[in-house]
Coordinates of C-alpha atoms and ligand atoms in Angstrom, one line a residue:
Chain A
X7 CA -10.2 -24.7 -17.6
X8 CA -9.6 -25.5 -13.8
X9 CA -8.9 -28.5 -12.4
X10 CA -8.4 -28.1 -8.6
X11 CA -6.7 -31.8 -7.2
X12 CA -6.1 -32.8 -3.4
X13 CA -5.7 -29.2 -2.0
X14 CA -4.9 -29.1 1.2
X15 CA -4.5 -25.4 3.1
X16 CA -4.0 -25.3 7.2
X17 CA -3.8 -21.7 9.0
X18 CA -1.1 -23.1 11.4
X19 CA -2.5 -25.8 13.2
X20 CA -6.2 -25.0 11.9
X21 CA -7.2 -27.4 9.1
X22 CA -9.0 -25.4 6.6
X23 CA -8.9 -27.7 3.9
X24 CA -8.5 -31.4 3.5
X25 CA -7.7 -32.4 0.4
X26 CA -10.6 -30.5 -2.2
X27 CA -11.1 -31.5 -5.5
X28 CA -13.3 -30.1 -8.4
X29 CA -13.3 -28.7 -12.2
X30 CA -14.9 -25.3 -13.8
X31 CA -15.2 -25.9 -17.4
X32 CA -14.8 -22.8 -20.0
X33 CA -18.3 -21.0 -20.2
X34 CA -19.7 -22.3 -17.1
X35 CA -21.1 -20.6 -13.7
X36 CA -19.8 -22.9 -11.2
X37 CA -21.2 -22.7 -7.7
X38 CA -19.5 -23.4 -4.4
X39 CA -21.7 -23.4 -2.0
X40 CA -21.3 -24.2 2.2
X41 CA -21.8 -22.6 5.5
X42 CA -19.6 -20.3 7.1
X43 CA -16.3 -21.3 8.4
X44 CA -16.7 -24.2 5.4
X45 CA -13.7 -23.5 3.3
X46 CA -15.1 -21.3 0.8
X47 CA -13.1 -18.3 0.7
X48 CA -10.1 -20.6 1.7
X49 CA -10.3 -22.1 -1.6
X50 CA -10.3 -19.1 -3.6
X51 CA -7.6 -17.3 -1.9
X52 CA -5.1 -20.4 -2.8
X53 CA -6.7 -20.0 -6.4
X54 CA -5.7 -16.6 -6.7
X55 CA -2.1 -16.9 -4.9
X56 CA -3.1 -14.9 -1.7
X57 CA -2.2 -17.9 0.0
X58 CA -0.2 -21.2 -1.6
X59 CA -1.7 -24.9 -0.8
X60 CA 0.6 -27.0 1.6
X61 CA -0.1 -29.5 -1.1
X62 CA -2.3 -30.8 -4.2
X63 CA -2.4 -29.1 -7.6
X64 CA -4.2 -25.8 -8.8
X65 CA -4.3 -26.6 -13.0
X66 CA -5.5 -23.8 -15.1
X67 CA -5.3 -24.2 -18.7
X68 CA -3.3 -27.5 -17.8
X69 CA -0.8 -25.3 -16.3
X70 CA 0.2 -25.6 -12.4
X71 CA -0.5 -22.0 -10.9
X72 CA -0.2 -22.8 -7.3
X73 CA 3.1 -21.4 -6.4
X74 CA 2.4 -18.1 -8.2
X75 CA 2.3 -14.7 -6.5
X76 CA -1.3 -13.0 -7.2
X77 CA 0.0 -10.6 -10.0
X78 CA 1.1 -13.5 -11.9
X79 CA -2.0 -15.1 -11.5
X80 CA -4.2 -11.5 -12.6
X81 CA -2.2 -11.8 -15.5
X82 CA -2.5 -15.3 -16.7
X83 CA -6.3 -14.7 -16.6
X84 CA -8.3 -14.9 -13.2
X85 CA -9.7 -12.0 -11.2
X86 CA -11.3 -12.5 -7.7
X87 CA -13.9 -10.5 -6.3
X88 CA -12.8 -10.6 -2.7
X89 CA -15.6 -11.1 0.3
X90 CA -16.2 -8.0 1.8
X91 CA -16.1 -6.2 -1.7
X92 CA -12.7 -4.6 -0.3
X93 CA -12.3 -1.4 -2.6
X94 CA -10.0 1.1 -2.1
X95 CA -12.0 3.5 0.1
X96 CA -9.4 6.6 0.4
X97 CA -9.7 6.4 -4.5
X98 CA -12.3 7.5 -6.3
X99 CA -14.7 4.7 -8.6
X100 CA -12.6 5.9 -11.4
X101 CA -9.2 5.3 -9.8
X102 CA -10.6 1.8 -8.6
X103 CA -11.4 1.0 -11.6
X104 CA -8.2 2.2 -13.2
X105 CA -6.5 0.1 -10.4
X106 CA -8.9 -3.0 -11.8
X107 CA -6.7 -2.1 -15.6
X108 CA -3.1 -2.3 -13.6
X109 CA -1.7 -4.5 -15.9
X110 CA -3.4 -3.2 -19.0
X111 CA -0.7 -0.9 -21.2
X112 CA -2.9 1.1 -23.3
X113 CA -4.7 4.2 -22.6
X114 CA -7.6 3.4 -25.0
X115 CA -8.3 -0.1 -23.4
X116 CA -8.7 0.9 -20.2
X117 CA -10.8 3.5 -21.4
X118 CA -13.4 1.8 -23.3
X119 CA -13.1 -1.2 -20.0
X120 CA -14.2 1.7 -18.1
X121 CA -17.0 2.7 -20.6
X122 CA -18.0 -0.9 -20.4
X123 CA -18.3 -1.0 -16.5
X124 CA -20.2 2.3 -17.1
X125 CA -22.7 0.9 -19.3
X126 CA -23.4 -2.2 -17.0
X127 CA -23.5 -0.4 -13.9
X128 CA -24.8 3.6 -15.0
X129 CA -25.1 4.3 -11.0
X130 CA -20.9 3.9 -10.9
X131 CA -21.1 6.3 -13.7
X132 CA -22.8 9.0 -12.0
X133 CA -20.6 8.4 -8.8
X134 CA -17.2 8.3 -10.9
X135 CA -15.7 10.9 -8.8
X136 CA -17.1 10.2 -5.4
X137 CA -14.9 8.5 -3.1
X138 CA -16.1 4.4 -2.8
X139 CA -15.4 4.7 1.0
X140 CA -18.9 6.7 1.0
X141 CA -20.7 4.1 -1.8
X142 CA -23.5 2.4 -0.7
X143 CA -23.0 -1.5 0.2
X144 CA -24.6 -2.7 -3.2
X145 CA -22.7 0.2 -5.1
X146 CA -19.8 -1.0 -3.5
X147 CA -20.4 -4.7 -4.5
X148 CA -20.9 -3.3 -8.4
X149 CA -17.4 -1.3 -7.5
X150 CA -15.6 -4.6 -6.7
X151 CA -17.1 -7.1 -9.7
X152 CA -16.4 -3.7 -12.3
X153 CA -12.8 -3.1 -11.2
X154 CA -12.4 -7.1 -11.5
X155 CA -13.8 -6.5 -15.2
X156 CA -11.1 -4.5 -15.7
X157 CA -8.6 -6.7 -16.1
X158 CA -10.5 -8.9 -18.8
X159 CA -10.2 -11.9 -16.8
X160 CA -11.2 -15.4 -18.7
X161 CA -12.0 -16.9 -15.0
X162 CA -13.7 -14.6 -12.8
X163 CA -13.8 -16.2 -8.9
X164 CA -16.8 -14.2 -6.8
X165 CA -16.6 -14.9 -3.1
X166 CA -20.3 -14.2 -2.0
X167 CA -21.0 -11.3 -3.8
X168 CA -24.7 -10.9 -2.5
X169 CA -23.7 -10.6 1.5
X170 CA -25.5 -7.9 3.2
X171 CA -27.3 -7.0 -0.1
X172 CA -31.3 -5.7 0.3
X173 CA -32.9 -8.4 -1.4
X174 CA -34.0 -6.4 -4.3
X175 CA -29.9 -6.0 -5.1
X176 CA -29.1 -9.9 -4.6
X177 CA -31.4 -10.6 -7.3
X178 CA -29.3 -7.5 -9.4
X179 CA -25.8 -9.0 -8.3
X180 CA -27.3 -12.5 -9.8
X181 CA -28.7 -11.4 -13.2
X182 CA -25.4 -9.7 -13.5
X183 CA -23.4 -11.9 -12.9
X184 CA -25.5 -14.1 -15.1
X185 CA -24.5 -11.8 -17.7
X186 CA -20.9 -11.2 -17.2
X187 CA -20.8 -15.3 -18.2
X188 CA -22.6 -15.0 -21.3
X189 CA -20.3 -12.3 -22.5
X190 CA -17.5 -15.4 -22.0
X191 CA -16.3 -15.0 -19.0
X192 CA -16.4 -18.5 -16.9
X193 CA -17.4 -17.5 -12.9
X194 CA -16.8 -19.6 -10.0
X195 CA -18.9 -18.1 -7.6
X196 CA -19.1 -19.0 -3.6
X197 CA -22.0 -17.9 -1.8
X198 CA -24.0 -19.1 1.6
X199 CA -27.5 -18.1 -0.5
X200 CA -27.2 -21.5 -2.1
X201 CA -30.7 -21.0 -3.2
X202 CA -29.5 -18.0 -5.9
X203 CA -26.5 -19.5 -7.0
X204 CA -28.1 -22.9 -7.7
X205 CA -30.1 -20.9 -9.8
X206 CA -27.8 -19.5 -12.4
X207 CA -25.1 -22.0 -12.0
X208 CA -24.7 -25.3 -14.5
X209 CA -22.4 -27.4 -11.8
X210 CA -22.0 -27.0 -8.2
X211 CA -19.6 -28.3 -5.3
X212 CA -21.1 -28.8 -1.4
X213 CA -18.0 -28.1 1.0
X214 CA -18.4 -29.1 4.6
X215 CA -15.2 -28.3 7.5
X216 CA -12.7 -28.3 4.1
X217 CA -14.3 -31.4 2.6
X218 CA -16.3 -31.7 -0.6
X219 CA -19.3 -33.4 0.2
X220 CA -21.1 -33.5 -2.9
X221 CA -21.2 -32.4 -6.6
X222 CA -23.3 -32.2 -9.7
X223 CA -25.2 -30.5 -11.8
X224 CA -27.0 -27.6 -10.7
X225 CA -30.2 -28.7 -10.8
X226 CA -29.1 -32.4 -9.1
X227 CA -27.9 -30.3 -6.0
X228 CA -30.9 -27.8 -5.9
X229 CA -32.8 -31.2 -5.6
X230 CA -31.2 -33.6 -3.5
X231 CA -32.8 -33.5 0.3
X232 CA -29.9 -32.9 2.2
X233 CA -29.3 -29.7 0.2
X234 CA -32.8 -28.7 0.5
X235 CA -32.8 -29.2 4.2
X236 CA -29.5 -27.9 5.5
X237 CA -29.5 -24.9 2.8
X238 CA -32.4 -24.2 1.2
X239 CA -34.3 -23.7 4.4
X240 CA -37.1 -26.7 3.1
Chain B
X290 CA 11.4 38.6 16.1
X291 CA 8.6 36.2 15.4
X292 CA 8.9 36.3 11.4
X293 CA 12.4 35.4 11.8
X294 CA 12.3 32.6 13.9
X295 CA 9.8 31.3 12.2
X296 CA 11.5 30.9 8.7
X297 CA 14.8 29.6 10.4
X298 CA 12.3 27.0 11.9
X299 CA 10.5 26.2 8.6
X300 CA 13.6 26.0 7.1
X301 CA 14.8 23.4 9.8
X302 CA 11.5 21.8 9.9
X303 CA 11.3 20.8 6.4
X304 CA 14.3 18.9 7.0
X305 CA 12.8 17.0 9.0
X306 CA 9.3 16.9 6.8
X307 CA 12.1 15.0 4.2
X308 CA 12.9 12.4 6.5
X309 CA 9.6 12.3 8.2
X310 CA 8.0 11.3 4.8
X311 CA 10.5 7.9 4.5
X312 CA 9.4 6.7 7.6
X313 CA 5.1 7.5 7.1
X314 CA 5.5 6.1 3.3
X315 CA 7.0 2.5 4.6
X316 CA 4.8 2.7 7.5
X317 CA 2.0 3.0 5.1
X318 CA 2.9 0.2 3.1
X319 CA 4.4 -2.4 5.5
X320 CA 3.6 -1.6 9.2
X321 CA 7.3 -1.4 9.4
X322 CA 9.0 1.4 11.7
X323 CA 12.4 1.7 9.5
X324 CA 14.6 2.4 12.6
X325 CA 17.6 2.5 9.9
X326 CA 16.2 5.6 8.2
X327 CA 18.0 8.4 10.1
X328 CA 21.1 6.3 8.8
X329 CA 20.1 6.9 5.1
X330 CA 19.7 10.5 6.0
X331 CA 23.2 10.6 7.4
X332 CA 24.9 8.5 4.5
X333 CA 23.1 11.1 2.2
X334 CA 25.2 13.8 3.8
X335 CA 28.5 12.4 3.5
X336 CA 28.1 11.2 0.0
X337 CA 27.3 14.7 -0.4
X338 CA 30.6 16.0 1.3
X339 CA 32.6 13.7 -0.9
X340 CA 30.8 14.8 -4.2
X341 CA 32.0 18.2 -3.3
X342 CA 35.0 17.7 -1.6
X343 CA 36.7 14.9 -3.4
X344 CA 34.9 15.0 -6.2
X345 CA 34.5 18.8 -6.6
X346 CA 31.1 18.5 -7.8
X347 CA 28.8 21.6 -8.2
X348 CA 26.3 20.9 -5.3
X349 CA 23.2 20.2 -7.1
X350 CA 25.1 17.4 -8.9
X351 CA 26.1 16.0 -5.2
X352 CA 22.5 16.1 -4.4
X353 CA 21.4 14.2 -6.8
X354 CA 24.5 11.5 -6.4
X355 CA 23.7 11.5 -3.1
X356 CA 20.1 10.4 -3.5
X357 CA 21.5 8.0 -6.4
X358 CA 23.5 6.6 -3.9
X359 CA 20.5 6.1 -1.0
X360 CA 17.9 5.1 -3.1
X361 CA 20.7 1.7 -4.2
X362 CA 21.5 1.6 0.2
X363 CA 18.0 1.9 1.0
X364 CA 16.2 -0.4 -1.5
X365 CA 19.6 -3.2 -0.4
X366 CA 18.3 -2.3 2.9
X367 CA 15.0 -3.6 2.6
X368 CA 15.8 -6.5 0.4
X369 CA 18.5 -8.3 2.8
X370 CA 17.1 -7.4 6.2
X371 CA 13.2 -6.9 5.9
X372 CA 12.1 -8.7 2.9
X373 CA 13.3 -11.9 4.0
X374 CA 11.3 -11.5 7.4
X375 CA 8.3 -9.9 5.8
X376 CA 5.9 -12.9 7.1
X377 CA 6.9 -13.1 10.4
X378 CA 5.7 -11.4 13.8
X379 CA 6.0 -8.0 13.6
X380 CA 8.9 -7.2 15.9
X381 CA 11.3 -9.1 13.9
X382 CA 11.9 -6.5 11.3
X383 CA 11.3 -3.9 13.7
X384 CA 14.6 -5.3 15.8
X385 CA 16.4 -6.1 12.2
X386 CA 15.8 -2.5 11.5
X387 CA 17.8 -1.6 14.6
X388 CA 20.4 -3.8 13.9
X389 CA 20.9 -2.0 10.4
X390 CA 20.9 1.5 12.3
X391 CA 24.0 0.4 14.3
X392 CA 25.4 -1.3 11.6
X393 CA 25.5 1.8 8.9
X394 CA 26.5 4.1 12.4
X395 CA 29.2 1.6 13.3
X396 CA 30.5 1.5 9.7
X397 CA 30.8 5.3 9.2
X398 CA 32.7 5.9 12.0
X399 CA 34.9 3.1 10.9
X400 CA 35.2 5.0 7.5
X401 CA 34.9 8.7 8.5
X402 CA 36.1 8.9 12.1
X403 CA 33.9 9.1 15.1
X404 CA 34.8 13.5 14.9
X405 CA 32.3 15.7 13.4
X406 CA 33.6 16.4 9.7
X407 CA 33.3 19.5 8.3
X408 CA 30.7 20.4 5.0
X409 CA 32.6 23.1 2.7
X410 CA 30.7 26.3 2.3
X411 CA 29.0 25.3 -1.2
X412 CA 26.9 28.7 -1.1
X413 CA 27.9 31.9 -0.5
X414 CA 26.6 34.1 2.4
X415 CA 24.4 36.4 0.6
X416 CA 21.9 37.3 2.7
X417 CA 18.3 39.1 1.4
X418 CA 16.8 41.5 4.1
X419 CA 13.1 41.2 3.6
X420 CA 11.3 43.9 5.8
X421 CA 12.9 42.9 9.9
X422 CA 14.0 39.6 8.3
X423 CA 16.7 38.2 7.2
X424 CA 17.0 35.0 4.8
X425 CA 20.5 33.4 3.9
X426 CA 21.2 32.6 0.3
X427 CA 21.3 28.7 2.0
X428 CA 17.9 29.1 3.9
X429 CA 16.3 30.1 0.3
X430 CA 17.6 27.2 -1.3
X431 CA 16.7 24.5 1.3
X432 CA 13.2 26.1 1.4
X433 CA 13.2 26.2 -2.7
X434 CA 14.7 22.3 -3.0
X435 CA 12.8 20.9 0.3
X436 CA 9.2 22.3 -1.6
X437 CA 10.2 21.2 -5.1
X438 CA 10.7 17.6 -3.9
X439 CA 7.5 17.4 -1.9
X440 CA 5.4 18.7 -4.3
X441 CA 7.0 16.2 -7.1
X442 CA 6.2 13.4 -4.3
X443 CA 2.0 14.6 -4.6
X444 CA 2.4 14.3 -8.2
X445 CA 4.1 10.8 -8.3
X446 CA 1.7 9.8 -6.0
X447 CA -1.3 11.0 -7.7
X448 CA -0.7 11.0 -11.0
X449 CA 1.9 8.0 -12.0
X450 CA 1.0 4.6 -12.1
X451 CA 3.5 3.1 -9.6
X452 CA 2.1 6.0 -7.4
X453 CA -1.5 5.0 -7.4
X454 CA -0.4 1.5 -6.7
X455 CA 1.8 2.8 -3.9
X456 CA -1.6 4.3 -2.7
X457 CA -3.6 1.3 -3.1
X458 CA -0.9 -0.7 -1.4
X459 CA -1.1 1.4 2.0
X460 CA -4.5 1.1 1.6
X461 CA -5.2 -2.5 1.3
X462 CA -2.0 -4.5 0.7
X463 CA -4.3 -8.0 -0.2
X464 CA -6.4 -6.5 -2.6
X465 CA -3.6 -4.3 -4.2
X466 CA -2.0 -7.4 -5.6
X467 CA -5.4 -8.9 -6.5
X468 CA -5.1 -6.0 -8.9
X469 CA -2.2 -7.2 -11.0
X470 CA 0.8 -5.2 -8.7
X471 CA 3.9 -6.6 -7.9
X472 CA 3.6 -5.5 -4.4
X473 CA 7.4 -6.4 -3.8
X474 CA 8.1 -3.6 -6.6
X475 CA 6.3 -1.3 -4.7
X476 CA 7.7 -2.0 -1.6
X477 CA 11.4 -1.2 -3.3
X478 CA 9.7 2.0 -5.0
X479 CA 8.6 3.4 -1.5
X480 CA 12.3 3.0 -0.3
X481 CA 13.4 4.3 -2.9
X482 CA 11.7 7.3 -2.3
X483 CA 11.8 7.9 0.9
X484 CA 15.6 7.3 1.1
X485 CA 16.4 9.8 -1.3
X486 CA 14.2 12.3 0.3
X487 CA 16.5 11.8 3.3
X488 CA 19.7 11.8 1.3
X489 CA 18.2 15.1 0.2
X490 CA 17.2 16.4 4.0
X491 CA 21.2 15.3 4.7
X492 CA 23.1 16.8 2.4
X493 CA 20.7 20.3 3.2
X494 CA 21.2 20.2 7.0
X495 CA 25.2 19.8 5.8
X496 CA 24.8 23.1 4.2
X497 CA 22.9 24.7 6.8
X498 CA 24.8 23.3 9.4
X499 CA 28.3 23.2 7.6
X500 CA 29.1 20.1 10.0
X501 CA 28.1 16.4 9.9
X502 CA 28.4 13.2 12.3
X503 CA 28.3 9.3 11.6
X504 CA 25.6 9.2 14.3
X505 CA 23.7 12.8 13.4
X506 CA 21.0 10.2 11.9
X507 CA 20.1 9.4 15.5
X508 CA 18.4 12.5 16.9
X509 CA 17.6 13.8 13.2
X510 CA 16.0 10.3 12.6
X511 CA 14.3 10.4 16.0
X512 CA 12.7 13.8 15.5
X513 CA 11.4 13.0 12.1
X514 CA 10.0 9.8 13.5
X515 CA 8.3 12.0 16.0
X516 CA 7.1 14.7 13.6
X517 CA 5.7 11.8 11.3
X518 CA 4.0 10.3 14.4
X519 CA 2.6 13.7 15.7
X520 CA 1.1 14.1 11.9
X521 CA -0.5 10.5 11.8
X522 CA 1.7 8.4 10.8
X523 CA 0.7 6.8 6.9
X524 CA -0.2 10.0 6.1
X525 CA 1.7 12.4 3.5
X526 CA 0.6 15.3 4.2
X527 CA 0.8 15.0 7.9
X528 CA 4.6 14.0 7.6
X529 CA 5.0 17.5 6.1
X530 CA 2.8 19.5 8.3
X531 CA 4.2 17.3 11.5
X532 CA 8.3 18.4 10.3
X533 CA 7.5 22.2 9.9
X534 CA 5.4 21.8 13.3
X535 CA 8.3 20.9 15.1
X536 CA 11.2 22.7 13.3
X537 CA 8.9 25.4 14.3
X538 CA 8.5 24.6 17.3
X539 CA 12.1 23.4 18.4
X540 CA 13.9 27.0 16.7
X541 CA 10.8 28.6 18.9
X542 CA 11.7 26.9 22.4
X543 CA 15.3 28.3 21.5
X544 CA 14.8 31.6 20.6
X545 CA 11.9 31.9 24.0
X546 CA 15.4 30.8 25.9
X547 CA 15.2 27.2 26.6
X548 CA 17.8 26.2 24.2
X549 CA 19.3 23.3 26.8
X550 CA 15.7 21.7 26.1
X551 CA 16.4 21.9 22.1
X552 CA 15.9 17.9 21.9
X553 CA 13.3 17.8 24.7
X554 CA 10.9 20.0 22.4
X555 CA 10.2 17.2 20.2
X556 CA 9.4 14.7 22.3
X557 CA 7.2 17.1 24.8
X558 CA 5.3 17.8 22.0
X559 CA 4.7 14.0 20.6
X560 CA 3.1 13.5 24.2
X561 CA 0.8 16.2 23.6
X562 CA -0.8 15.7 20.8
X563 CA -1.0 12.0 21.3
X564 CA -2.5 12.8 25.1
X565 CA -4.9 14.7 22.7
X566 CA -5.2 13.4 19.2
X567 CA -3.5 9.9 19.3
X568 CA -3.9 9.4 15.7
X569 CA -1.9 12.2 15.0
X570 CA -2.5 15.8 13.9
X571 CA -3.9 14.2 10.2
X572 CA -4.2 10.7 11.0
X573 CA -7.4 8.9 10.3
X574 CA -9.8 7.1 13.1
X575 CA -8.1 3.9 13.3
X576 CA -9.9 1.1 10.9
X577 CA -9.9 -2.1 12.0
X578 CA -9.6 -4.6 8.7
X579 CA -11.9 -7.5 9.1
Ligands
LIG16 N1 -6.7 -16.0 8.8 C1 -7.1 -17.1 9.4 N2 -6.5 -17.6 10.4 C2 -6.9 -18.8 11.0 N3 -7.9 -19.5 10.6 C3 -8.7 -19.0 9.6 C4 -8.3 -17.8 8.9 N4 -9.2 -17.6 7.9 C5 -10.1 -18.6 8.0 N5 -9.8 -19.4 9.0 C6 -10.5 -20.7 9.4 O1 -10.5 -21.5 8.2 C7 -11.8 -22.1 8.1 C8 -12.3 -21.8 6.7 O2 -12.6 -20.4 6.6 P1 -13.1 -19.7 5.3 O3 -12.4 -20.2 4.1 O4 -13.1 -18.2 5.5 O5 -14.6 -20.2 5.3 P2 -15.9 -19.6 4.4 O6 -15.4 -18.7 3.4 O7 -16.5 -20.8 3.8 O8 -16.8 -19.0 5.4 C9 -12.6 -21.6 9.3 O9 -12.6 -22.6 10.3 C10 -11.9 -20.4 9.7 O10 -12.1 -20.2 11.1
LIG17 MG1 -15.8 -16.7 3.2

């Protein structure tokens, strides 16, 4: 479904990435997992046309979308929920999630999208009025992966969705997202908590300084010693 | 006394509220201080002479050619000399926007003449006595128009799609396109609106004022910027409430007698409240984005 070749992304003279390479298949939770200042969010930000790749390819559905601006890339199918959950603070959770529909036409879709978020997360439901600049953190987080709903991506990309989440709410960002993919929707999810992801995940990347350092299944990374020692705290 | 001075200074100030909102909307949106937006204000009122000069057009129809005419000016504006430098360090569009000002000045006195040109008498000079004060047919139909186009600004802004995404824009410009907006679109939109607000503010001061100048955008443009400064500037409402401030304020200083400090007024009072309130009368605690 994606097929990311030889990506290479410098701020200026700061080498971000060196040349990544790696595939999410339709269906799949794939995890990208590293430490901070690794790449992650990098990579995701060239995926969704925030930022364009000095070089190498960004295939989805066999299609090049590396040179698109981000509203093309919304509408040809992938939604990212940004780090820092990022929701329009000063608009209500409805108008959020209204902003979430942006490229959806009809008046009935959006509504039932938003009756969906609302069944998922009921505590957005109850707050549908309130502005999100006075959410709670974990609200906030539910705010940010319902507003990406909105759009009816086929590729949702979740840059660590469970940072500076109470424990209790990781495991509740998780099961959801766990969910979200078995409704259809393929994630590529980037988190630190390697530990969670690895969980709920089917393949997973290792980046280290811009560089993919290993790959696998899931349950291959969750097991090989280097992972266990450098991320999994064993 | 007071009543009176104070609608002639509403009246005057919500010229400058018209303008003032062009310059908060793109500062919202872009960071960009649109130094060439007094210009727009002052193309808008001689379009509006010609409509009803040359043209003979009733002067509702002039208004409305004349912000036809600024909305295409101020959108080309933005496209050739800020879009192009829309990634680059922030004083380059800041110093192409001041190359546009003395560009449209320069051309308008090449077409018009550097003399003050006269705007025909498009109203009569009814005037209504309400109680001690006295209202001009003119004064009513600024304050009506000035009102009218605000308050359709809140609703486009709250209620139509291109206005929440205006909204969502000048709140996080990233994310805003993450949503599926063409952010370029809505860049052109803001423009649009804000340059035919100040067509609007130019072809009213003509009427009020019955004289305009190729370089009356200077001071006009300059006050506005101060009254959408002095309201916190990214913020609508603050535009409004900073223009009526110092139209107030400015027809005050006159009528208390210090009329040779007319253009001092505005700037006195920007140092003021910043001294005081440096986000502005309405301006929010600055954010700093991570
Ligand atoms: N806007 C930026 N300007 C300059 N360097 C940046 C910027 N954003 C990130 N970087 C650098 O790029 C590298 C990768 O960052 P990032 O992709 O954010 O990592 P991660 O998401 O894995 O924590 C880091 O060395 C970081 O300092
Ligand atoms: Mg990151």
């Amino acid at each position: 479904m994606l097929c990311v070749e030889n990506l290479h992304y410098s701020y200026g003279t700061i080498n971000a990435l060196s040349g990544i390479s790696f595939q999410v298949n339709e269906g799949e939770i794939v995890a990208l997992i590293g430490a901070n200042g690794a790449g992650k969010s990098t990579t995701l930000l060239n995926i969704s046309g925030l930022l364009h790749p000095q070089s190498g390819l960004i295939k989805y559905q066999g299609v090049d979308i590396s040179k698109l601006p981000p509203h093309k890339v919304v509408e040809a199918g992938i939604s990212l929920v940004p780090e820092g959950r990022r929701v329009f603070s000063r608009m209500t959770v409805l108008e959020n999630l209204v902003m979430g529909a942006y490229l959806k036409k009809s008046r009935v879709e959006i509504k039932e999208s938003i009756e969906r978020v609302f069944d998922r997360f009921t505590r957005l439901k109850e707050r549908r009025n309130q502005l999100a600049g006075t959410l709670s953190g974990g609200e906030q987080q539910m705010l940010a992966i319902g507003r990406a709903l909105m759009s009816k991506p086929k590729l949702l990309l979740m840059d660590e969705p469970s940072m500076g989440l109470a424990p209790m709410l990781v495991q509740e960002i998780f099961s959801i997202a766990k969910e979200i993919n078995q409704s259809g929707t393929t994630i590529l999810l980037v988190e630190q908590n390697a530990y969670m992801a690895l969980s709920i995940a089917q393949h997973a990347y290792v980046l280290e300084t811009g560089a993919i350092v290993l790959q696998g299944t899931a349950e291959e990374i969750a097991n090989n010693p280097e992972v266990k020692k450098a991320y999994l705290g064993e | 006394m007071f009543w009176q001075q104070l609608i002639n200074g509403i009246t005057l100030g919500s010229t400058y509220a018209l303008i003032a909102l062009g310059y908060t909307m793109v500062y919202g949106i872009i960071q960009l201080i649109n130094f060439a937006h007094g210009e727009i204000y002052m193309i808008g009122a001689f379009v509006g002479v010609v409509a009803v000069t040359v043209f003979q057009l009733n002067i509702f129809i002039a208004l409305f050619v004349a912000m036809t005419v600024c909305i295409i000016i101020g959108v080309s504006v933005e496209r050739i000399a800020y879009k192009p430098l829309r990634r680059s360090t922030r004083l380059a569009p800041l110093i192409s926007a001041i190359g546009v000002s003395i560009f449209l000045q320069t051309l308008m006195t090449l077409i018009a003449g550097p003399q003050a040109v006269g705007f025909p008498q498009v109203i009569n000079d009814q005037l209504y006595h309400i109680g001690s004060v006295t209202v001009s047919k003119v004064q009513v139909i600024i304050l009506i128009l000035a009102s009218a186009l605000m308050v359709g600004l809140q609703l486009i802004i709250k209620y139509l799609r291109i206005g929440k995404a205006m909204r969502a824009a000048s709140e996080d410009y990233d994310t805003a396109s993450l949503m599926g907006i063409n952010v370029n679109r809505v860049i052109s939109f803001t423009f649009a609106l804000g340059s035919a607000l100040a067509a609007a503010g130019g072809v009213m001061v003509g009427m009020y004022f019955n004289s305009i100048h190729p370089l009356m955008g200077v001071m006009a443009g300059t006050k506005a910027f101060c009254a959408a400064v002095l309201g916190g500037i990214g913020s609508i409402p603050g535009a409004m409430l900073g223009g009526l401030f110092l139209g107030v304020a400015e027809v005050g200083g006159v009528a208390l007698g210090y009329g040779g400090y007319r253009d001092a007024i505005a700037f006195t009072l920007l140092i003021l409240v910043l001294l005081f309130k440096p986000t502005g009368l309405l301006g929010r605690p600055i954010q700093r984005k991570v």
